[in-house]
N, CA, C and O atoms as a DFTB+ gen file, in Angstrom:
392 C
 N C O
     1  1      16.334       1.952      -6.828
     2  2      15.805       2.294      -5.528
     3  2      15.530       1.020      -4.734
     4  3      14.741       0.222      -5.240
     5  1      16.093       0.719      -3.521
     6  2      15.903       0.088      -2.539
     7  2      14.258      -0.132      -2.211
     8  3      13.439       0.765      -2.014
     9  1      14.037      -1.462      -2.211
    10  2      12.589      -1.506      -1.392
    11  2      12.745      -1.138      -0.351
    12  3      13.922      -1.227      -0.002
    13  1      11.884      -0.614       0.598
    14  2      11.456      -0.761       1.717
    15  2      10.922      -1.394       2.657
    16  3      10.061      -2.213       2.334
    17  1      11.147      -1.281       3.652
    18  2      10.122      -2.541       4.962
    19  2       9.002      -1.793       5.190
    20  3       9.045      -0.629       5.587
    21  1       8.074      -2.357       4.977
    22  2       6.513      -1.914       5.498
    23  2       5.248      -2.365       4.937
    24  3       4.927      -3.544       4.785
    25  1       4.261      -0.908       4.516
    26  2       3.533      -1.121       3.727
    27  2       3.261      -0.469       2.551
    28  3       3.621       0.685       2.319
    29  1       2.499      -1.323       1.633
    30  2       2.766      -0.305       0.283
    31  2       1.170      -0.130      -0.288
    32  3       0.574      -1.192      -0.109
    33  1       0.508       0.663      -0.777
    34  2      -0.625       0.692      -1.275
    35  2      -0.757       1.301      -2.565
    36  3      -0.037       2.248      -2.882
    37  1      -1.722       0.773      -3.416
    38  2      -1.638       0.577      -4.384
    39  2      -3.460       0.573      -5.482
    40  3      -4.143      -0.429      -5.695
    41  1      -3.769       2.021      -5.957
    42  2      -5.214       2.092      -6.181
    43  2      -5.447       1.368      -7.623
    44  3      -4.772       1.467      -8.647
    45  1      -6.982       0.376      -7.290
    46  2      -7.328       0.264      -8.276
    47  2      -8.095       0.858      -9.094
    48  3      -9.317       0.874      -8.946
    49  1      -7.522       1.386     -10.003
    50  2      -7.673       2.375     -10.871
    51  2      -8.556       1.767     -12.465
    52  3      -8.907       2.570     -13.329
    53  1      -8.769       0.398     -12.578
    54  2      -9.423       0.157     -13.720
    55  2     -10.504      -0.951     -13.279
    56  3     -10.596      -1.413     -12.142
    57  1     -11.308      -1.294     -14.385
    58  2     -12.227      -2.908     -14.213
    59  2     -13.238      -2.719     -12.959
    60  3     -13.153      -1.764     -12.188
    61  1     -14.124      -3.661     -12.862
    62  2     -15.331      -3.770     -11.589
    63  2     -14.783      -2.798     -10.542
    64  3     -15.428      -1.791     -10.253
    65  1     -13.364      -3.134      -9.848
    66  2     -13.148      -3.273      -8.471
    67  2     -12.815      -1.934      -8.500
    68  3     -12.789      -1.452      -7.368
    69  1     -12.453      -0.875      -9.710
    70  2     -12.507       0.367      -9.647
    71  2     -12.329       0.982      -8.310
    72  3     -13.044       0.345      -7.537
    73  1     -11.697       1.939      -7.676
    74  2     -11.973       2.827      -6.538
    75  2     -11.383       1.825      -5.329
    76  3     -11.305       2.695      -4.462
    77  1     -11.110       1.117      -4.942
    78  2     -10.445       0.154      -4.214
    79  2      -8.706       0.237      -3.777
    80  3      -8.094       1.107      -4.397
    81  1      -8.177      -0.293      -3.134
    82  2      -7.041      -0.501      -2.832
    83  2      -6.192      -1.604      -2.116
    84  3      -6.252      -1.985      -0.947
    85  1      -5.344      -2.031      -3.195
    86  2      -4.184      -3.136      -2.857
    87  2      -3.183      -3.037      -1.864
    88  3      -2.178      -2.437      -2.245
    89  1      -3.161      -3.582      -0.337
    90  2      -2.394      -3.376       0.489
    91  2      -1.567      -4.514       0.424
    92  3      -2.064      -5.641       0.401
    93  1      -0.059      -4.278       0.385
    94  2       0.599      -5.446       0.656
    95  2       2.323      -5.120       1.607
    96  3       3.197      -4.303       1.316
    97  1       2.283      -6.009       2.627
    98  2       3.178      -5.583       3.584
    99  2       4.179      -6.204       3.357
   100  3       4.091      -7.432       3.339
   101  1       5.513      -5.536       3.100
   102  2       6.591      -5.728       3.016
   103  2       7.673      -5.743       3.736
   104  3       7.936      -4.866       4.559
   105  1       8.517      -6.901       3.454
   106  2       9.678      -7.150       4.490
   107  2      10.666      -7.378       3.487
   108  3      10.656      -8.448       2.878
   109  1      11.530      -6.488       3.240
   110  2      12.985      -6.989       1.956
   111  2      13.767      -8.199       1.881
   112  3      14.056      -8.976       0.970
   113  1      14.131      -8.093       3.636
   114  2      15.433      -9.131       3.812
   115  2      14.444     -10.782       3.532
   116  3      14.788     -11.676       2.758
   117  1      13.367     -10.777       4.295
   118  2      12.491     -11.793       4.702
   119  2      12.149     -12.691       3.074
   120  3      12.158     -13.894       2.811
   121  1      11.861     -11.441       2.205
   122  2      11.302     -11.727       0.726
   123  2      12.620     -12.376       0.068
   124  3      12.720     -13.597      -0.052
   125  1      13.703     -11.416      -0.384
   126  2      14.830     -11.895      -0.482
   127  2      15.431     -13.350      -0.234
   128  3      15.913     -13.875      -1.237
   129  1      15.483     -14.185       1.125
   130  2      15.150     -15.099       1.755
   131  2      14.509     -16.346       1.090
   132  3      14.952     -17.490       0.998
   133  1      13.442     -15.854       0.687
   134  2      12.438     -16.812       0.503
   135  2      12.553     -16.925      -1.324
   136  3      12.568     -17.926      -2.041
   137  1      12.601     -15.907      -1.567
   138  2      12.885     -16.122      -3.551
   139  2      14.303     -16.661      -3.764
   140  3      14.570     -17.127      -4.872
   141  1      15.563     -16.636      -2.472
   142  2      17.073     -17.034      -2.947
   143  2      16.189     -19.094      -2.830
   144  3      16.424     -19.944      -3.688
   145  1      15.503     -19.279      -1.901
   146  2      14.880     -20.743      -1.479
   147  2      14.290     -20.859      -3.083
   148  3      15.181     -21.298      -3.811
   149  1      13.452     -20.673      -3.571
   150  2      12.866     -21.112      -4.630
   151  2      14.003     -20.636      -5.928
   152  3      13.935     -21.255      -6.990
   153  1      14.486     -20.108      -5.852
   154  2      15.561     -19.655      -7.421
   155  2      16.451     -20.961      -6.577
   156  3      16.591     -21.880      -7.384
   157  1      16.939     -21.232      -5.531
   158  2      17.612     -22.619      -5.462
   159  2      17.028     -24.004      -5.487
   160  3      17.743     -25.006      -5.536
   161  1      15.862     -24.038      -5.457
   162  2      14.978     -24.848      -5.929
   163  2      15.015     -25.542      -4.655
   164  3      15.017     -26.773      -4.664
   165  1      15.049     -24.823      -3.424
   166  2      14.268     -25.700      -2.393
   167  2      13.337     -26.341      -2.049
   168  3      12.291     -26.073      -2.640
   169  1      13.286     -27.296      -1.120
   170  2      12.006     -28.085      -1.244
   171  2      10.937     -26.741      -0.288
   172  3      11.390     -26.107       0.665
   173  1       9.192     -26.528      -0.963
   174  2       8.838     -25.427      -0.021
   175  2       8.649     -25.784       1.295
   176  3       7.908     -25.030       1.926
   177  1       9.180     -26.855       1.965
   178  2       9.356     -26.644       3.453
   179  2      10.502     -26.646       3.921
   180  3      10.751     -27.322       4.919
   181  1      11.617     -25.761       3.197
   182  2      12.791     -25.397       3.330
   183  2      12.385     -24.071       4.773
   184  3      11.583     -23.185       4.481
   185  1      12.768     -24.079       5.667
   186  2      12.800     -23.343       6.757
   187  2      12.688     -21.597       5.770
   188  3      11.802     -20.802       6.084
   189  1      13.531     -21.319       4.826
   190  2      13.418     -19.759       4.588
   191  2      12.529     -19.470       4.049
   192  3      12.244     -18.291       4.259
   193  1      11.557     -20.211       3.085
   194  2      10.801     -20.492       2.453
   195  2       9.922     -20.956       3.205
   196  3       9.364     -19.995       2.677
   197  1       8.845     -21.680       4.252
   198  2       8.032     -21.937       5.076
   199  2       8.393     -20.782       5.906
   200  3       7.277     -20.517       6.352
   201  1       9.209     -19.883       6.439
   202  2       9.072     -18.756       7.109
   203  2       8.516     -17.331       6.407
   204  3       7.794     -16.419       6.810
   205  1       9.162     -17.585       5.262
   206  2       8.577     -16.155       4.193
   207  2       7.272     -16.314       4.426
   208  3       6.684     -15.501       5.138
   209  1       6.500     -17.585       3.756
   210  2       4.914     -17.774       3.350
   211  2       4.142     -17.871       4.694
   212  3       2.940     -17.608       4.695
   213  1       4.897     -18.305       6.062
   214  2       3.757     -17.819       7.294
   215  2       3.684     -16.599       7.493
   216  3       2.679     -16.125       8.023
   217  1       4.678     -15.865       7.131
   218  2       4.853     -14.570       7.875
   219  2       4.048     -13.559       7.054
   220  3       3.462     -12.646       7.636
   221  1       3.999     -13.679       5.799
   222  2       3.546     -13.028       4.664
   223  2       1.841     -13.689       4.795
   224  3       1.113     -12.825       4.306
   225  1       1.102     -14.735       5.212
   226  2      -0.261     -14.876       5.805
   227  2      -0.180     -14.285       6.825
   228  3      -0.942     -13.326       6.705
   229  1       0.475     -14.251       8.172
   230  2       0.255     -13.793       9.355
   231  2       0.258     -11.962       8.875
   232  3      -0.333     -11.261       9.696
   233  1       0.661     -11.457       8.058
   234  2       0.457     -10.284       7.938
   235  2      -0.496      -9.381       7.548
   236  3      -0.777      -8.254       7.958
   237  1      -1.111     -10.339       6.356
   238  2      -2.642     -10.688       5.616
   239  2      -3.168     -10.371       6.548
   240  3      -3.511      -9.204       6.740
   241  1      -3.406     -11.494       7.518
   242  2      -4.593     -11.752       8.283
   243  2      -4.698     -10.407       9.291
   244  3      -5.782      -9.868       9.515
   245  1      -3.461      -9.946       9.856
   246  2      -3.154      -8.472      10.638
   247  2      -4.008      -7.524      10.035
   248  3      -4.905      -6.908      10.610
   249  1      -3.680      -7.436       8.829
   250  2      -3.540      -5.853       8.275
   251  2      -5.258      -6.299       8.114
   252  3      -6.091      -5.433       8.381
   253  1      -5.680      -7.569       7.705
   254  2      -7.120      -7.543       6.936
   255  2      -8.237      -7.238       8.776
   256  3      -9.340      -6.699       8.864
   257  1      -7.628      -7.655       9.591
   258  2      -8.327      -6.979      10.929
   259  2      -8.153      -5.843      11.319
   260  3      -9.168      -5.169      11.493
   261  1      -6.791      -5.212      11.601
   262  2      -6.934      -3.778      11.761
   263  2      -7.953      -2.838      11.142
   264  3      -8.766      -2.172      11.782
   265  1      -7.755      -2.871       9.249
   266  2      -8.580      -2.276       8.507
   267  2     -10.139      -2.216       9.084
   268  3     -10.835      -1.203       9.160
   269  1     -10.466      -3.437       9.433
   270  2     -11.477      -3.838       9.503
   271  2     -12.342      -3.365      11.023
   272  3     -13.524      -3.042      11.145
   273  1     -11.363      -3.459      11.976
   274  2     -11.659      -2.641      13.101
   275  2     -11.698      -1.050      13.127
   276  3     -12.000      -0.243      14.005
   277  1     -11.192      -0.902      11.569
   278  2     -11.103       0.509      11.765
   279  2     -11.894       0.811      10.506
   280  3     -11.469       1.728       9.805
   281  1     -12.976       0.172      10.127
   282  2     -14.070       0.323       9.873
   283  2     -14.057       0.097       8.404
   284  3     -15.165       0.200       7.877
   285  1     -13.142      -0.165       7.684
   286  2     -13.042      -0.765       6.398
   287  2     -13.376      -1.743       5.523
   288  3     -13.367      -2.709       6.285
   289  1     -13.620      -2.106       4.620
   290  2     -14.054      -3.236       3.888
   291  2     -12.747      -4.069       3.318
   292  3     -12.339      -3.990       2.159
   293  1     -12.245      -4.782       4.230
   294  2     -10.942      -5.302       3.624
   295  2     -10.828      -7.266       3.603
   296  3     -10.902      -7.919       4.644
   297  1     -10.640      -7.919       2.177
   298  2     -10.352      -9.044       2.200
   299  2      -9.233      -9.307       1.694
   300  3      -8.242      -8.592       1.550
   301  1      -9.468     -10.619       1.363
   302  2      -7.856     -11.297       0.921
   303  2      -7.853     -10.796      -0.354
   304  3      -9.032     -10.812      -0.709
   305  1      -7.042     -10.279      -1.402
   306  2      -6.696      -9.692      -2.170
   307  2      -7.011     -11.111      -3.752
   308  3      -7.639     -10.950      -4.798
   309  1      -6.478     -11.990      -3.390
   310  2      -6.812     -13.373      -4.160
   311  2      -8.029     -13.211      -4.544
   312  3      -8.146     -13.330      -5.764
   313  1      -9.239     -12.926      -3.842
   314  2     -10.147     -13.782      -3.852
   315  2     -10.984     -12.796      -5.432
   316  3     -11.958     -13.095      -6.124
   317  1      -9.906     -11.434      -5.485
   318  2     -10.229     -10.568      -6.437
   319  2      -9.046     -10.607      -7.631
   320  3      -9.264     -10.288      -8.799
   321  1      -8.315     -10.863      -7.336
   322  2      -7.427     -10.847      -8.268
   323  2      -6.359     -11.981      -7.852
   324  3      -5.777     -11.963      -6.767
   325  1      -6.145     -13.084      -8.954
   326  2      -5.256     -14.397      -8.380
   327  2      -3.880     -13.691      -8.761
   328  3      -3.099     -14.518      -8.291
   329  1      -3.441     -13.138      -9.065
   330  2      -2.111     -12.170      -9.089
   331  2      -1.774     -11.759      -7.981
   332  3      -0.608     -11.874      -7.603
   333  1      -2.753     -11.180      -7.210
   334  2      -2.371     -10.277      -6.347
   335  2      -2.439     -11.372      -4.637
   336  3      -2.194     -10.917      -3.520
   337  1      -2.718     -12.392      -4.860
   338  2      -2.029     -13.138      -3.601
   339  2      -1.170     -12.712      -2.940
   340  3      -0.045     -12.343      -3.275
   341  1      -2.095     -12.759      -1.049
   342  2      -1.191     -12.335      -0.120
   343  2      -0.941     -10.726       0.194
   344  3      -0.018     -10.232       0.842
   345  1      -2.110     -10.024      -0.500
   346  2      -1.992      -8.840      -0.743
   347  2      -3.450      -8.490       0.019
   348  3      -4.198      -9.463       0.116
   349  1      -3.884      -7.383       0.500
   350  2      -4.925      -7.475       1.023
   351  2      -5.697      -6.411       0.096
   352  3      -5.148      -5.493      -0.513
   353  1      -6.746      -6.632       0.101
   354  2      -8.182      -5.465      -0.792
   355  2      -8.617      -5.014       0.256
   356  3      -8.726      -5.670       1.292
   357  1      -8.944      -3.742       0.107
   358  2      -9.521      -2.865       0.245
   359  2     -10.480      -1.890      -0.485
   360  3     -10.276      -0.831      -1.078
   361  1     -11.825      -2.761      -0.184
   362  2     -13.127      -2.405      -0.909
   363  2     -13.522      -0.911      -1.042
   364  3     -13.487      -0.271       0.009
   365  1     -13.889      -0.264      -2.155
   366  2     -14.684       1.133      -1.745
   367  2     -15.808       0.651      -1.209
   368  3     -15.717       1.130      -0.079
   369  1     -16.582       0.178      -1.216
   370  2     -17.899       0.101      -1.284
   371  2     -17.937      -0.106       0.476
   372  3     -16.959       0.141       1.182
   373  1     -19.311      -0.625       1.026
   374  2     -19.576      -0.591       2.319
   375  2     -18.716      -1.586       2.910
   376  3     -18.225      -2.492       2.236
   377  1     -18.439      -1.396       4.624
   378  2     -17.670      -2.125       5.028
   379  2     -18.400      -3.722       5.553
   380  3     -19.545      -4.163       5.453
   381  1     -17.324      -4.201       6.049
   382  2     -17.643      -5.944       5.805
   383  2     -18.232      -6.172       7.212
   384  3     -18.010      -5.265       8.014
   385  1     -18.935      -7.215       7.644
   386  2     -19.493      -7.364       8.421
   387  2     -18.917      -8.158       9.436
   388  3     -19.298      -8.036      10.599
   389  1     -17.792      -9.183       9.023
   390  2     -16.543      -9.709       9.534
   391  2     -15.998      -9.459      10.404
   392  3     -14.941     -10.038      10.657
Protein backbone atom coordinates (compact mmCIF):
# COMPACT_ATOMS: atom_id res chain seq x y z
CA UNK A 1 0.00 0.00 0.00
CA UNK A 2 1.08 3.37 -1.13
CA UNK A 3 1.65 6.06 1.57
CA UNK A 4 -0.25 8.86 1.45
CA UNK A 5 0.12 12.78 1.54
CA UNK A 6 -1.22 14.22 4.67
CA UNK A 7 -1.86 13.39 8.07
CA UNK A 8 -1.61 10.36 10.03
CA UNK A 9 -2.57 9.77 13.73
CA UNK A 10 -1.60 7.45 15.82
CA UNK A 11 -2.99 6.54 19.76
CA UNK A 12 -0.94 6.09 22.56
CA UNK A 13 -2.11 3.18 23.77
CA UNK A 14 0.61 2.10 26.52
CA UNK A 15 3.17 3.74 29.40
CA UNK A 16 2.61 7.37 31.34
CA UNK A 17 1.47 9.16 28.14
CA UNK A 18 -1.42 6.60 27.87
CA UNK A 19 -4.65 8.22 26.15
CA UNK A 20 -2.68 10.70 23.95
CA UNK A 21 -1.98 11.00 20.30
CA UNK A 22 0.94 10.99 17.73
CA UNK A 23 0.35 13.39 14.84
CA UNK A 24 2.70 13.29 12.06
CA UNK A 25 2.28 15.02 8.59
CA UNK A 26 3.15 13.44 5.63
CA UNK A 27 4.49 14.20 2.26
CA UNK A 28 5.71 10.84 0.13
CA UNK A 29 7.49 12.42 -2.77
CA UNK A 30 9.19 15.15 -0.29
CA UNK A 31 10.25 12.07 2.29
CA UNK A 32 11.38 9.90 -0.54
CA UNK A 33 13.67 12.91 -1.56
CA UNK A 34 15.24 13.36 1.47
CA UNK A 35 16.00 9.43 2.53
CA UNK A 36 17.33 8.89 -1.55
CA UNK A 37 19.94 12.26 0.05
CA UNK A 38 21.00 10.33 3.10
CA UNK A 39 21.00 6.47 1.59
CA UNK A 40 23.44 8.57 -0.95
CA UNK A 41 25.24 9.86 1.73
CA UNK A 42 24.76 13.48 1.11
CA UNK A 43 26.23 16.11 2.85
CA UNK A 44 22.84 17.26 5.26
CA UNK A 45 22.91 20.55 3.53
CA UNK A 46 22.35 18.83 0.35
CA UNK A 47 19.31 21.06 -0.99
CA UNK A 48 16.79 17.65 -0.87
CA UNK A 49 17.75 16.94 2.38
CA UNK A 50 17.78 20.68 4.02
CA UNK A 51 14.32 20.93 2.21
CA UNK A 52 12.79 17.61 3.67
CA UNK A 53 13.98 18.70 7.43
CA UNK A 54 12.53 22.53 7.04
CA UNK A 55 9.50 21.47 5.71
CA UNK A 56 8.91 18.56 8.07
CA UNK A 57 9.64 21.50 11.24
CA UNK A 58 7.54 24.01 9.41
CA UNK A 59 4.78 21.43 9.64
CA UNK A 60 5.42 20.60 13.39
CA UNK A 61 5.21 23.96 14.25
CA UNK A 62 1.62 24.32 11.94
CA UNK A 63 -0.10 21.44 13.10
CA UNK A 64 1.34 22.09 16.97
CA UNK A 65 -0.70 25.76 16.59
CA UNK A 66 -3.73 24.84 14.90
CA UNK A 67 -4.32 22.02 17.58
CA UNK A 68 -3.66 24.42 19.95
CA UNK A 69 -5.99 27.17 18.75
CA UNK A 70 -8.39 24.67 18.63
CA UNK A 71 -8.07 24.09 22.10
CA UNK A 72 -5.75 21.12 22.46
CA UNK A 73 -2.79 20.19 24.40
CA UNK A 74 -0.27 19.67 21.67
CA UNK A 75 3.77 19.61 21.77
CA UNK A 76 6.69 18.49 19.99
CA UNK A 77 6.41 14.83 20.01
CA UNK A 78 10.47 14.49 20.96
CA UNK A 79 10.21 16.02 23.96
CA UNK A 80 8.06 12.62 24.89
CA UNK A 81 9.37 10.20 22.98
CA UNK A 82 13.06 10.67 21.11
CA UNK A 83 11.73 8.19 18.39
CA UNK A 84 9.03 9.97 17.56
CA UNK A 85 10.84 13.29 16.31
CA UNK A 86 9.08 15.73 14.22
CA UNK A 87 5.90 14.18 15.09
CA UNK A 88 3.58 16.20 17.12
CA UNK A 89 1.78 14.97 20.75
CA UNK A 90 -1.20 15.37 21.53
CA UNK A 91 -1.83 15.41 25.29
CA UNK A 92 -5.09 13.91 26.94
CA UNK A 93 -4.81 15.76 29.79
CA UNK A 94 -5.62 19.70 30.03
CA UNK A 95 -4.78 21.98 27.31
CA UNK A 96 -1.48 24.04 27.11
CA UNK A 97 -1.32 27.45 27.90
CA UNK A 98 0.97 28.29 24.82
Amino acid sequence: MAIQPGVWVEVDSQGEYAGGLYVRWSAPELGEAGLRAVAERQDPAAPEWKRYAEVVLLMQTALIGILRLAGFSAAQAGEINDVAEGDVYVHSGTPSSS
